[in-house]
XYZ file of C-alpha atoms in Angstrom:
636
model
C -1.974 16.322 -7.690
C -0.543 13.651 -9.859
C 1.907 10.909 -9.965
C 3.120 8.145 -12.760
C 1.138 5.119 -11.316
C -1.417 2.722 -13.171
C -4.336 0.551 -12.587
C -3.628 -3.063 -12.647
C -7.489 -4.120 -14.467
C -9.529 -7.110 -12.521
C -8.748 -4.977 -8.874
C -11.369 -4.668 -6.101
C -10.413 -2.248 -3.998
C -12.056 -0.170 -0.790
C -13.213 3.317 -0.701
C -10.509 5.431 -0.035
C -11.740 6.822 3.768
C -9.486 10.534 4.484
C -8.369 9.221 7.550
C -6.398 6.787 6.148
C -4.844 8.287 3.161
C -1.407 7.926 2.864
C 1.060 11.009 3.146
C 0.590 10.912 -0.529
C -2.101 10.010 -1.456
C -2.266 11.917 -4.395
C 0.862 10.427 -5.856
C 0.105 6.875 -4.425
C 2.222 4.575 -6.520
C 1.583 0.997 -8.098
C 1.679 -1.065 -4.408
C -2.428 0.158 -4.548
C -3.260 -1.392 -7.156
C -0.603 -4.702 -6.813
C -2.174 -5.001 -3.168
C -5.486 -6.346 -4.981
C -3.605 -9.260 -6.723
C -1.837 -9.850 -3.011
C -5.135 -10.041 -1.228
C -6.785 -12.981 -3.870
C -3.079 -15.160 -3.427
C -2.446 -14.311 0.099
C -0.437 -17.600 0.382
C 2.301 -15.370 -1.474
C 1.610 -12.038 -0.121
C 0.585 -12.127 3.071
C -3.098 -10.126 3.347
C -1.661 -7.110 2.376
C -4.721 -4.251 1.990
C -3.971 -1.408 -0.194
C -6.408 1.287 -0.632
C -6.960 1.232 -4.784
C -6.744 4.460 -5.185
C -4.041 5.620 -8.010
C -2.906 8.638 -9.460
C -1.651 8.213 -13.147
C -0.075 10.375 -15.653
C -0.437 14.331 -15.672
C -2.599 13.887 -12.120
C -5.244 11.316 -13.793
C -6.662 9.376 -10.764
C -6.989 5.969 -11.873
C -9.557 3.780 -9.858
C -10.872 0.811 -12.067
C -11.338 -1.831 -8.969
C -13.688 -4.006 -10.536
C -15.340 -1.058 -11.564
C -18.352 -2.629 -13.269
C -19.256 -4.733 -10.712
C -18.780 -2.234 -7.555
C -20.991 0.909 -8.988
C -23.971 -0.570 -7.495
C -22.575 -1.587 -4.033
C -20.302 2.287 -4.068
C -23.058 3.870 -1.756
C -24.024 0.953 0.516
C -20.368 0.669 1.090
C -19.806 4.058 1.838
C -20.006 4.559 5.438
C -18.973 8.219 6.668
C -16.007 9.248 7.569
C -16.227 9.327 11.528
C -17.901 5.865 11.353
C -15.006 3.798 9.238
C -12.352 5.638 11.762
C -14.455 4.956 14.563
C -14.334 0.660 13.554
C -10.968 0.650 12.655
C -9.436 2.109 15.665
C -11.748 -0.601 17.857
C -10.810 -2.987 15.825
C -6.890 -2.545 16.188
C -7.683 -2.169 19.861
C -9.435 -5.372 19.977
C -6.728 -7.251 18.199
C -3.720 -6.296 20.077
C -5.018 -6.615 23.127
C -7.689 -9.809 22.648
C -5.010 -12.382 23.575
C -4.241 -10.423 27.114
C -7.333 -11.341 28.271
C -7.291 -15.083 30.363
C -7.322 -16.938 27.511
C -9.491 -20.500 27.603
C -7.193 -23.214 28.430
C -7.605 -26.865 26.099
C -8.348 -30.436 27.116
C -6.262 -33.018 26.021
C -7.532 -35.964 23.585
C -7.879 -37.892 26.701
C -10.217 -35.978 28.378
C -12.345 -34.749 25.489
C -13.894 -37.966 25.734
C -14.299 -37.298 29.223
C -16.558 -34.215 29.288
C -17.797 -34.924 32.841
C -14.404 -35.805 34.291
C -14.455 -33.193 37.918
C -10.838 -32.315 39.114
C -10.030 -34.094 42.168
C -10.026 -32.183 45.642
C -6.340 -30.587 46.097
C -5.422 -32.579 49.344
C -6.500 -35.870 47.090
C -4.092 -34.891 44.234
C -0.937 -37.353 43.125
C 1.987 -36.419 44.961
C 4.644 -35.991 41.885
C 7.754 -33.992 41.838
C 10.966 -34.872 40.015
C 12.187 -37.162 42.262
C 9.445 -38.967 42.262
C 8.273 -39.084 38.987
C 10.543 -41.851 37.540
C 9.273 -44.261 39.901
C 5.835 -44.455 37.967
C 4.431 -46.687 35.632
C 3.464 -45.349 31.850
C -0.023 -46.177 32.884
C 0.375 -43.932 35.834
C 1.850 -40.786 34.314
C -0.561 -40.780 32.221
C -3.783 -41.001 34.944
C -1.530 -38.455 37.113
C -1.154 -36.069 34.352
C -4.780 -36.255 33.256
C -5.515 -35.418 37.108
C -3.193 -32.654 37.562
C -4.264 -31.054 34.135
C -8.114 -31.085 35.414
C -7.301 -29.590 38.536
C -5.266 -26.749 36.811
C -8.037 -26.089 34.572
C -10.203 -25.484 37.546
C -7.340 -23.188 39.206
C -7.610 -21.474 35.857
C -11.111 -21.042 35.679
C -10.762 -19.425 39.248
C -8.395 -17.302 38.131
C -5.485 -18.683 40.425
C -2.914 -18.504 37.990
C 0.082 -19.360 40.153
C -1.360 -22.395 41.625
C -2.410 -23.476 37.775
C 0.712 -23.058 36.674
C 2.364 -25.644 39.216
C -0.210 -28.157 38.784
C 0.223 -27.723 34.836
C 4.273 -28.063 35.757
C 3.470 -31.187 37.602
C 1.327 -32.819 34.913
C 4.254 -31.466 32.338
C 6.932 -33.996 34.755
C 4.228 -36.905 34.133
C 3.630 -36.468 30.614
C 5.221 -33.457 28.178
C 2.163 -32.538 26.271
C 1.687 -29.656 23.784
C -1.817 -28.740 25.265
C -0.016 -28.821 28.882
C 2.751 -26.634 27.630
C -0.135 -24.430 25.895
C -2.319 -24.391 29.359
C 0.715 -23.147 31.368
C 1.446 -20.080 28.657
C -1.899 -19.087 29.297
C -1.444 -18.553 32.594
C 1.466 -16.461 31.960
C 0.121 -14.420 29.482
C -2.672 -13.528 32.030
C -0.234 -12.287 33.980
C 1.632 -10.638 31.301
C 5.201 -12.904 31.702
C 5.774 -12.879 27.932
C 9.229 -14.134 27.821
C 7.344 -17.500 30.203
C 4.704 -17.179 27.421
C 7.189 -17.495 24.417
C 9.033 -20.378 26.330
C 5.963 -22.668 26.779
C 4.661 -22.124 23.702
C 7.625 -22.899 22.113
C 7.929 -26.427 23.626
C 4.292 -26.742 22.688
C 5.244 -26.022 18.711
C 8.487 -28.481 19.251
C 5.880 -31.561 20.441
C 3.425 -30.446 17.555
C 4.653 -28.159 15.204
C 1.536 -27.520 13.745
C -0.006 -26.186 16.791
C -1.844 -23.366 15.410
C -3.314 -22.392 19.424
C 0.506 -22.556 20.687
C 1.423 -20.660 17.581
C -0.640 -17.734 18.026
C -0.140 -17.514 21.534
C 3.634 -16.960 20.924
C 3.070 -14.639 18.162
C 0.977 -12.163 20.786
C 3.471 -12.715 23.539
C 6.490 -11.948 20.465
C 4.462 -8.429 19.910
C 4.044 -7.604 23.127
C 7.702 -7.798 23.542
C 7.676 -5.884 20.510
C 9.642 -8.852 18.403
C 7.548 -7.723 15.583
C 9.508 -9.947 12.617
C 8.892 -13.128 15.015
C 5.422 -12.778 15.508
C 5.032 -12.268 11.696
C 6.213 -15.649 10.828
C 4.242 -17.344 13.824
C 0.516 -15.608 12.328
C 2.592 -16.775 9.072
C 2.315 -20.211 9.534
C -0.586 -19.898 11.582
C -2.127 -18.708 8.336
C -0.965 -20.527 6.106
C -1.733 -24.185 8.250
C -5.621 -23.097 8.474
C -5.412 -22.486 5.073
C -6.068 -18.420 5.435
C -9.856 -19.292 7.100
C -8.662 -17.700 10.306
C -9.534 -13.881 9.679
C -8.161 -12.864 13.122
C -5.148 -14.396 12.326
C -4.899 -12.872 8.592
C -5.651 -9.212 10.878
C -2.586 -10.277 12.492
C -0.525 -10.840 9.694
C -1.427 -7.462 8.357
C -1.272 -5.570 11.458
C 2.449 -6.990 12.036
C 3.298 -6.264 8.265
C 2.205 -2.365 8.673
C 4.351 -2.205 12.367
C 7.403 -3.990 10.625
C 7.413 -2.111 8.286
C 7.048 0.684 9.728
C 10.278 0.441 12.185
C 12.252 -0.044 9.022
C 10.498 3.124 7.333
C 10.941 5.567 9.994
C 14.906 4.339 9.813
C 15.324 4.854 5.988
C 13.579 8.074 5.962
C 16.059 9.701 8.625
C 19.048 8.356 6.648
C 17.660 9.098 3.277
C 19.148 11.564 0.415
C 16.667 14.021 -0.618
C 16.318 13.840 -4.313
C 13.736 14.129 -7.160
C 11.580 10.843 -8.060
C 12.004 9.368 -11.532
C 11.322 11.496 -14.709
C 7.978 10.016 -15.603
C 6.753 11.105 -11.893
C 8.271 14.425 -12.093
C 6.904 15.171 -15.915
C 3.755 13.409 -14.659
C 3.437 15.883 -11.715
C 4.207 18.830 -14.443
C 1.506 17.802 -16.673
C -1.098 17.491 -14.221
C -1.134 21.449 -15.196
C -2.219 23.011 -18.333
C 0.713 24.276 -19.646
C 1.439 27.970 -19.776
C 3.981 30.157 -21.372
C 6.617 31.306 -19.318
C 5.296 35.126 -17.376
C 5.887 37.936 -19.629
C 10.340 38.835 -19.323
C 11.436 34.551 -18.721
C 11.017 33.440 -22.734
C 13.387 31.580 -23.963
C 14.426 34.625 -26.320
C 14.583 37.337 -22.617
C 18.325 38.325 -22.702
C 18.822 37.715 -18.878
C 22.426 37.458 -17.328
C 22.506 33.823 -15.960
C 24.885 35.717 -13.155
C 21.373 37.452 -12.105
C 17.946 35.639 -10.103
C 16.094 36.496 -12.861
C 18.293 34.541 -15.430
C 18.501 31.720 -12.898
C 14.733 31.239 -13.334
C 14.975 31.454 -17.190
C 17.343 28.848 -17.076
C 15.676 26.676 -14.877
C 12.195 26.523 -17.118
C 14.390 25.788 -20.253
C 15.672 23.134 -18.442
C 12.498 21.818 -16.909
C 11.387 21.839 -20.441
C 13.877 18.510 -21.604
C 11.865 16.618 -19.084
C 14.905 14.595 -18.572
C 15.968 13.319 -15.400
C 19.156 15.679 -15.878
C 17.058 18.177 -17.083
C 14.404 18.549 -13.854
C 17.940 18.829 -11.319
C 19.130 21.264 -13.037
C 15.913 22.935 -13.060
C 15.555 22.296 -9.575
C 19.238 23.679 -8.705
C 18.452 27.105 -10.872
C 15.316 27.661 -8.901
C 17.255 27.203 -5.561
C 20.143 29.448 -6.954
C 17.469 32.222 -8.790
C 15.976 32.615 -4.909
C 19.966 32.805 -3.517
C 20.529 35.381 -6.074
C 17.199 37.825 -5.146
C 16.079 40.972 -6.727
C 12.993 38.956 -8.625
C 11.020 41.862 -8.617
C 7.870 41.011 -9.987
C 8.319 36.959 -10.270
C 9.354 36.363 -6.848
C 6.089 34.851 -5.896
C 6.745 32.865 -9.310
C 9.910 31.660 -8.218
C 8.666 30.363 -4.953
C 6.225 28.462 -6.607
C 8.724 26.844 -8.472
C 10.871 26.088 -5.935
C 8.569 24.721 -3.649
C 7.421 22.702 -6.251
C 10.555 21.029 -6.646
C 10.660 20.891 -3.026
C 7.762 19.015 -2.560
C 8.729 16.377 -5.508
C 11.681 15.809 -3.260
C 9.797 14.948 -0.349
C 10.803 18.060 1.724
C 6.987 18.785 2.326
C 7.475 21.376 5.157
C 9.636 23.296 3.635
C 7.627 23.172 0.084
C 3.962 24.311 2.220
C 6.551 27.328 3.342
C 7.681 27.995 -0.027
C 4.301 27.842 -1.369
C 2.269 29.819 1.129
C 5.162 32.904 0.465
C 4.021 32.397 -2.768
C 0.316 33.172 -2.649
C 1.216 35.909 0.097
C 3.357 37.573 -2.239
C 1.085 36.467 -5.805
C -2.501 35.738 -4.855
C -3.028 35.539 -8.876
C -0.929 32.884 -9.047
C -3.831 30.369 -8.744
C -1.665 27.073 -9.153
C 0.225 28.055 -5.889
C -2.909 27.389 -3.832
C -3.775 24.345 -6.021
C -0.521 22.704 -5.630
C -0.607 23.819 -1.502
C -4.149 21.912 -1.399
C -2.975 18.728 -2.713
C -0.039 18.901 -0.421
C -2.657 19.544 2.511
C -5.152 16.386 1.076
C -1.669 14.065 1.360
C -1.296 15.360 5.037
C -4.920 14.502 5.442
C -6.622 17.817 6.329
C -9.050 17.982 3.917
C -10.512 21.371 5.127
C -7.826 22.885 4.504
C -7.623 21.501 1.136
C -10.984 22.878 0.405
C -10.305 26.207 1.889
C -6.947 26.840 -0.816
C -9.245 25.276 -3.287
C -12.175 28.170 -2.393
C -9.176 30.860 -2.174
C -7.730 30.242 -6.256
C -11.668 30.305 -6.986
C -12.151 33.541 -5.215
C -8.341 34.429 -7.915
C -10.432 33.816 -10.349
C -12.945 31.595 -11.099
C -12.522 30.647 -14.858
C -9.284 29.098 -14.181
C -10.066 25.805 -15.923
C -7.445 23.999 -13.417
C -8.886 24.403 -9.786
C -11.695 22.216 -11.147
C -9.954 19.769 -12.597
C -7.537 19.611 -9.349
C -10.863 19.687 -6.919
C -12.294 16.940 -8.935
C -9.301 15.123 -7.982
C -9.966 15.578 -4.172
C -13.917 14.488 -5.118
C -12.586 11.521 -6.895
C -9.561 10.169 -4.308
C -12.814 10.605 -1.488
C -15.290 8.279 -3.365
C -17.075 11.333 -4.958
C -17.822 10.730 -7.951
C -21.029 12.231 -8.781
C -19.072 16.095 -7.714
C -15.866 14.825 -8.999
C -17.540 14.627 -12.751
C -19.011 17.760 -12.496
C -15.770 19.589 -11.994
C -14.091 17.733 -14.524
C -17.076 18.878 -16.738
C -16.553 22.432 -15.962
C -12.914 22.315 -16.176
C -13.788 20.862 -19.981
C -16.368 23.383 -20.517
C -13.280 26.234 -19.762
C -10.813 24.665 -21.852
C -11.662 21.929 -24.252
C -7.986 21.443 -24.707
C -6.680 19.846 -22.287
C -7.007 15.991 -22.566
C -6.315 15.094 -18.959
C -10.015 16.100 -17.918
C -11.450 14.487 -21.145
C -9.653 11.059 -20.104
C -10.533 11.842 -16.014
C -14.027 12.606 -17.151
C -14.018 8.819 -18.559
C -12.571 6.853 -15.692
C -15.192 8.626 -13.627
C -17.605 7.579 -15.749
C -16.159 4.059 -15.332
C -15.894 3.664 -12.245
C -19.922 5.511 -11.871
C -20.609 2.359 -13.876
C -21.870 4.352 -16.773
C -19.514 1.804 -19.004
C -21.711 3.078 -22.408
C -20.611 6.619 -21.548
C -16.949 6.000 -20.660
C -16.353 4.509 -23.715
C -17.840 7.036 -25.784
C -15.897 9.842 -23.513
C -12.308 8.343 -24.261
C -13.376 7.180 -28.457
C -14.693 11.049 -28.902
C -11.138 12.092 -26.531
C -8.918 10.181 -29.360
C -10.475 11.461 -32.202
C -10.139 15.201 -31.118
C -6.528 14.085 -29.873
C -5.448 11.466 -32.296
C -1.808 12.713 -32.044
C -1.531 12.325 -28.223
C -0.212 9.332 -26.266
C -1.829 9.176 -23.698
C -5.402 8.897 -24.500
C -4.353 5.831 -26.231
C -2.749 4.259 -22.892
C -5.496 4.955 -20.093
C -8.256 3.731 -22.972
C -5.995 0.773 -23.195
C -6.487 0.250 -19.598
C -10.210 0.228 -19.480
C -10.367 -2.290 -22.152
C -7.617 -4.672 -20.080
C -10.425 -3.881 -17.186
C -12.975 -5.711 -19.881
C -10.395 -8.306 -20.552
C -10.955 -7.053 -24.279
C -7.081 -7.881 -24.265
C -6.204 -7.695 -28.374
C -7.987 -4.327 -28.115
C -5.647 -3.147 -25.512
C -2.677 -4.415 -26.207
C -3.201 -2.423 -30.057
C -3.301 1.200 -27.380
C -0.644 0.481 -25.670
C 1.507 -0.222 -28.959
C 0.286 2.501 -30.576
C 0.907 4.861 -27.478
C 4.722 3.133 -27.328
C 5.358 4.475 -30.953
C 3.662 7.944 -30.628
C 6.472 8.099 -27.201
C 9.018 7.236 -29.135
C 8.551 9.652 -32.102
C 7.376 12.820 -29.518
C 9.250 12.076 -26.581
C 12.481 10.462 -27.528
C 14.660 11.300 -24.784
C 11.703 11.390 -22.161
C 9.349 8.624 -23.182
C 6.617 7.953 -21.044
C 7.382 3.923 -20.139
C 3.483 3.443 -18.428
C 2.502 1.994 -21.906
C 5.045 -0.656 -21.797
C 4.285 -1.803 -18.027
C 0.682 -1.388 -19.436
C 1.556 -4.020 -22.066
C 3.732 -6.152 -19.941
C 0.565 -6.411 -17.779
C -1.914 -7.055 -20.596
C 0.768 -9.780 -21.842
C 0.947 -11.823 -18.422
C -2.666 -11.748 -17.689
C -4.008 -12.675 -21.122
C -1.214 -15.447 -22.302
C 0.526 -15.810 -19.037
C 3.918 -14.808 -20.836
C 6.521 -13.952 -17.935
C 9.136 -13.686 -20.044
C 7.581 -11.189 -22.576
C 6.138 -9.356 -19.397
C 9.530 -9.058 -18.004
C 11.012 -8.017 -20.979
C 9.186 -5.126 -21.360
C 9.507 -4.244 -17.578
C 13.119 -4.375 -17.993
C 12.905 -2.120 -20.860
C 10.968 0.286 -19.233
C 13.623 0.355 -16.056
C 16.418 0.946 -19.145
C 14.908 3.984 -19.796
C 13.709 5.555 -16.681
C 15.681 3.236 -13.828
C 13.935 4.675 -11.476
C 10.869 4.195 -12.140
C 9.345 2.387 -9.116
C 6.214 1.202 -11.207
C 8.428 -0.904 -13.303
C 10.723 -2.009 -10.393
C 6.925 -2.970 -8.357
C 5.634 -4.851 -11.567
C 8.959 -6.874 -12.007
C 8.956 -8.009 -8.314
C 5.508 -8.769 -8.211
C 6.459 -11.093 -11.360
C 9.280 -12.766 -10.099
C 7.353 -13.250 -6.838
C 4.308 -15.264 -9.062
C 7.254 -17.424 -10.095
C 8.435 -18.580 -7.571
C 11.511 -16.667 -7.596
C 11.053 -15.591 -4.237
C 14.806 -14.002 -3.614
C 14.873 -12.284 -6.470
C 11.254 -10.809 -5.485
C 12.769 -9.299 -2.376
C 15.649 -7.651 -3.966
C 13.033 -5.603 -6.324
C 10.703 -5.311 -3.122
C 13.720 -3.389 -1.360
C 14.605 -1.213 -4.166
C 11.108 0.015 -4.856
C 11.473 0.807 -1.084
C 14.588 3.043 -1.709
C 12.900 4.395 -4.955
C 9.473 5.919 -2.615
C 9.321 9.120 -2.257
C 7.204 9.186 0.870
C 6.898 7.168 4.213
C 3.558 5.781 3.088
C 5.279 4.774 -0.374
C 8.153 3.010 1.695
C 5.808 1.582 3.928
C 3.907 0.533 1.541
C 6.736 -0.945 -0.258
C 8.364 -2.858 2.706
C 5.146 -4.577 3.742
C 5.499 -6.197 0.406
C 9.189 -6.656 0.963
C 8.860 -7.806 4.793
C 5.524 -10.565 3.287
C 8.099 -12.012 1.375
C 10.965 -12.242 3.559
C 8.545 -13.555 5.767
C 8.041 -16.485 2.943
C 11.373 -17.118 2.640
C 11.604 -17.907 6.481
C 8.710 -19.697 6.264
C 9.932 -22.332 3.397
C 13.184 -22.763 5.724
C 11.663 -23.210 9.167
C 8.294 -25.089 7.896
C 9.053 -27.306 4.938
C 6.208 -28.980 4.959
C 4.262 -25.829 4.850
C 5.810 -24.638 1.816
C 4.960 -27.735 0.384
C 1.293 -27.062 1.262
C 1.494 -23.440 0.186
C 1.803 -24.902 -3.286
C -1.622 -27.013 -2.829
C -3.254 -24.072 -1.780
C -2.920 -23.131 -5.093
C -1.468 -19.845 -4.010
C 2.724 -20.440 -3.080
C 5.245 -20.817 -5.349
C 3.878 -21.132 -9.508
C 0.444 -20.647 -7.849
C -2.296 -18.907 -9.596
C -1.944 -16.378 -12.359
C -1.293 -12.590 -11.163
C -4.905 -10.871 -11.999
């Protein structure tokens, strides 16, 4: 239950609710915790929510959304499950369907001032038709108009939509006004004629094209005609023209991110090449368990035919063992081939595990739960089979039967130090914190050696708001592990949380060098983004930030945590193109639809941007009043 992503410090997140958990939520990558920075410069990135919840090295959940100021508020914010699936689902109901509804029609400036103004009786009405019409005054149009657009107000109010929409037509021949134009869409979009709807509203927008009414109103009729990319850029500039103080029309904007996105998603996923994530995931994933020694007949030293299933699997644990991106597909290929090859005797349940391990880094998740449910059938000792099969079912969202493989390695055996440690992940993803330390304190109790809980232990402590406590967790965690990495990153992190930025930037350098000297040819590169972070937020130093990012993506290029980091820097810029390109290849770097989902809202927010600055001009130009377009505020 792990994955290689890191906390961006100064987040406020939302309470990660089961029903909404991504497919993987326990390897949920760095678009969580960038979504934070999106949602305070919306102007940029359009109201993006992600759920802070992150996963970081070896499996340690990292979830430091303005952790100091949110322990108090945790419970009061907690609502139960049922209730926060409940309100969502009305919500989305009421949003896509609010604008169906007769909509109120608007007066014109001329008749504001005329509250009391009563449509004339129908037989009394101006006789105007396009023959006719050029043979009035200016003065004239103008009282016709007014009449005809107070009598179709009242044939609106009645709900006689045909008859409204000629008498709107016939004040339209007098005088082309937006609000007209607007009136008449209305009416069609109470009956549900969205392609009449888009056409009146758009003559609305070309009179005043910063309608925001006329706008909106084409942006519904666009969705219902499922024109999901058009609709974005009308709640777009809808947004971004009332200044992001419209929350329905924010909604919007998110809503039609998530569906655009989504399209695209669902079309890379069937067209996309199975293959293992980056090397820091994959040696991530691996160290989220305490390592073992190969069973009993696999060492290194076994003299095992490499022709035989047996000396597949050998081979494919040396391999695994480089932690090398070359390394873990060729461990992944012997695994395959040691399962090809049979007569595994006593390791076959072993070798499914491994296999469906590899499987599930690859994304092939049915075929890894099939894998890994042979391999408790066939091994019920092997404990780690049933942890690795819960965190698959917590991604899917069943979190009973999560629990349940969680109860089954317990009832394996119970002093296995690692079903806490994984459980306490499940507690912490749901908001538990109080059980999620407890098992992280038992999994320390059964093995002191194994820093992962020590530094999980921490955060929780963190994010409880004990800050006294967390702090004296991860300074007693690097004394008794001086020599490891790691610590020194995620203790780095909580002190960029503090904006104690000297202090952090000192861990992350000192967890770069220990990398480099233990890890040479599969350095961990989370302490440089770390640092890259630190850099940008304390002295505003792109370049340095990118830099470092670029360094990172030098040594693992695949690393979609330095490919997010690097867009979402270009994007503060200003360098909106070059943004998008990153955007899009963090997209073809997730490993999961929720990851490329995830990924593409970001990408699709600012393509939307783009459009925006060529269609609307002078809203780009406001965007950069706002304070939040292009060289707007500093990425927190």
């Amino acid at each position: 239950m792990s994955a290689q992503s890191v906390p961006i410090p100064q987040t406020r997140g939302t309470t990660l609710d089961i029903s909404s958990l991504p497919s993987d939520a326990s390897s949920s990558s760095l678009w969580d915790r960038l979504s934070t920075w999106a949602s305070e410069n919306k102007a940029v990135v359009y109201s993006i929510a992600g759920v802070a919840v992150v996963i970081t090295g070896a499996g340690v959940v990292y979830y430091l959304n303005n952790s100091r100021g949110e322990a108090q508020a945790e419970e009061k914010r907690r609502a139960s499950k049922k209730e926060r699936r409940k309100a969502k689902k009305e919500k989305e109901k009421e949003e896509v369907v609010k604008d169906a509804a007769p909509t109120k029609v608007e007066e014109s400036d001329s008749v504001k001032k005329q509250p009391t103004v009563e449509a004339e009786p129908t037989e009394e009405l101006p006789k105007v038709d396009e023959s006719t019409v050029d043979l009035l005054s200016d003065q004239e149009r103008k009282e016709f108009a007014t009449k005809l657009k107070i009598a179709g107000n009242k044939a609106y109010g009645d709900k006689s939509y045909n008859e409204a929409i000629e008498l709107y037509g016939k004040a339209i021949l007098c005088k082309p006004d937006p609000i007209f134009y607007s009136n008449r869409a209305a009416c069609y979009n109470a009956l549900g004629e969205w392609d009449r709807v888009v056409d009146d509203t758009t003559a609305a927008i070309a009179l005043d094209s910063e309608y925001v009414k006329a706008l909106n109103r084409r942006a519904n009729a666009y969705e219902h005609l499922e024109k999901y990319s058009e609709a974005l850029l009308d709640y777009t500039a809808s947004c971004i023209i009332d200044s992001f103080r419209n929350d329905q029309s924010a909604q919007s904007v998110e809503r039609l991110l998530k569906k655009v996105a989504e399209a695209r998603a669902k079309a890379i996923l069937e067209g996309k090449e199975k293959k293992l994530p980056s090397p820091t995931f994959v040696t991530n994933y691996l160290q989220s368990f305490r390592p073992r020694p190969p069973p009993a007949g696999l060492e290194e030293t076994a003299e095992l035919d490499e022709g035989t299933g047996k000396g597949q699997l050998k081979v494919g644990l040396i391999a695994m063992s480089t932690r090398t991106g070359e390394g873990f597909e060729s461990a992944s290929a012997s695994f395959d081939k040691a399962l090809e090859l049979g007569d595994l005797g006593e390791y076959e349940g072993f070798a499914y595990n491994m296999r469906g391990t590899f499987r599930y880094l690859r994304g092939e998740n049915a075929d890894a739960l099939e894998d890994l449910s042979t391999s408790v059938k066939l091994q019920p000792s092997l404990t780690q089979s049933f942890i690795k099969r819960a965190s698959m079912h917590l991604e899917l969202g069943n979190r009973e039967a999560a629990a349940n493989d969680f109860e089954q390695a317990m009832e394996q055996n119970r002093e296995d130090p690692d079903i806490y440690y994984h459980r306490a992940q499940l507690h912490f993803i749901l908001g538990e914190f109080a059980e999620a330390a407890k098992d992280y304190q038992k999994s320390i109790d059964l093995d002191r050696d194994f820093i992962f809980s020590h530094i999980q232990l921490g955060v929780t402590q963190y994010k409880m708001g004990s800050i006294a406590s967390s702090m004296a967790t991860f300074r007693r965690t690097i004394k008794n592990f001086d020599k490891v990495p790691d610590v020194y990153n995620y203790y780095g992190e909580l002190l960029l949380d503090q904006q104690k930025y000297q202090e952090a930037i000192e861990k992350f350098d000192t967890a770069v060098e220990m990398e480099k000297q233990t890890k040479p040819l599969g350095m961990n590169v989370l302490p440089l983004i770390n640092k890259a972070l630190a850099l940008f937020q304390w002295k505003q130093d792109f370049q340095e930030a990118e830099k470092l990012c670029q360094k990172a993506l030098i040594i693992d290029p695949e690393c979609d945590i330095a490919v997010a980091t690097m867009a979402q820097l270009l994007l503060q810029q200003g360098k909106v193109t070059e943004a998008l390109k990153y955007f899009e290849r963090a997209a073809e770097l997730s490993r999961t639809e929720a990851e490329i989902v995830n990924a593409l809202s970001y990408a699709e927010a600012t393509r939307t941007q783009l459009e925006v600055q060529e269609k609307y001009p002078q809203l780009a130009s406001r965007l950069q009043g706002m304070g939040g377009g292009i060289g707007g505020p500093a990425m927190r």
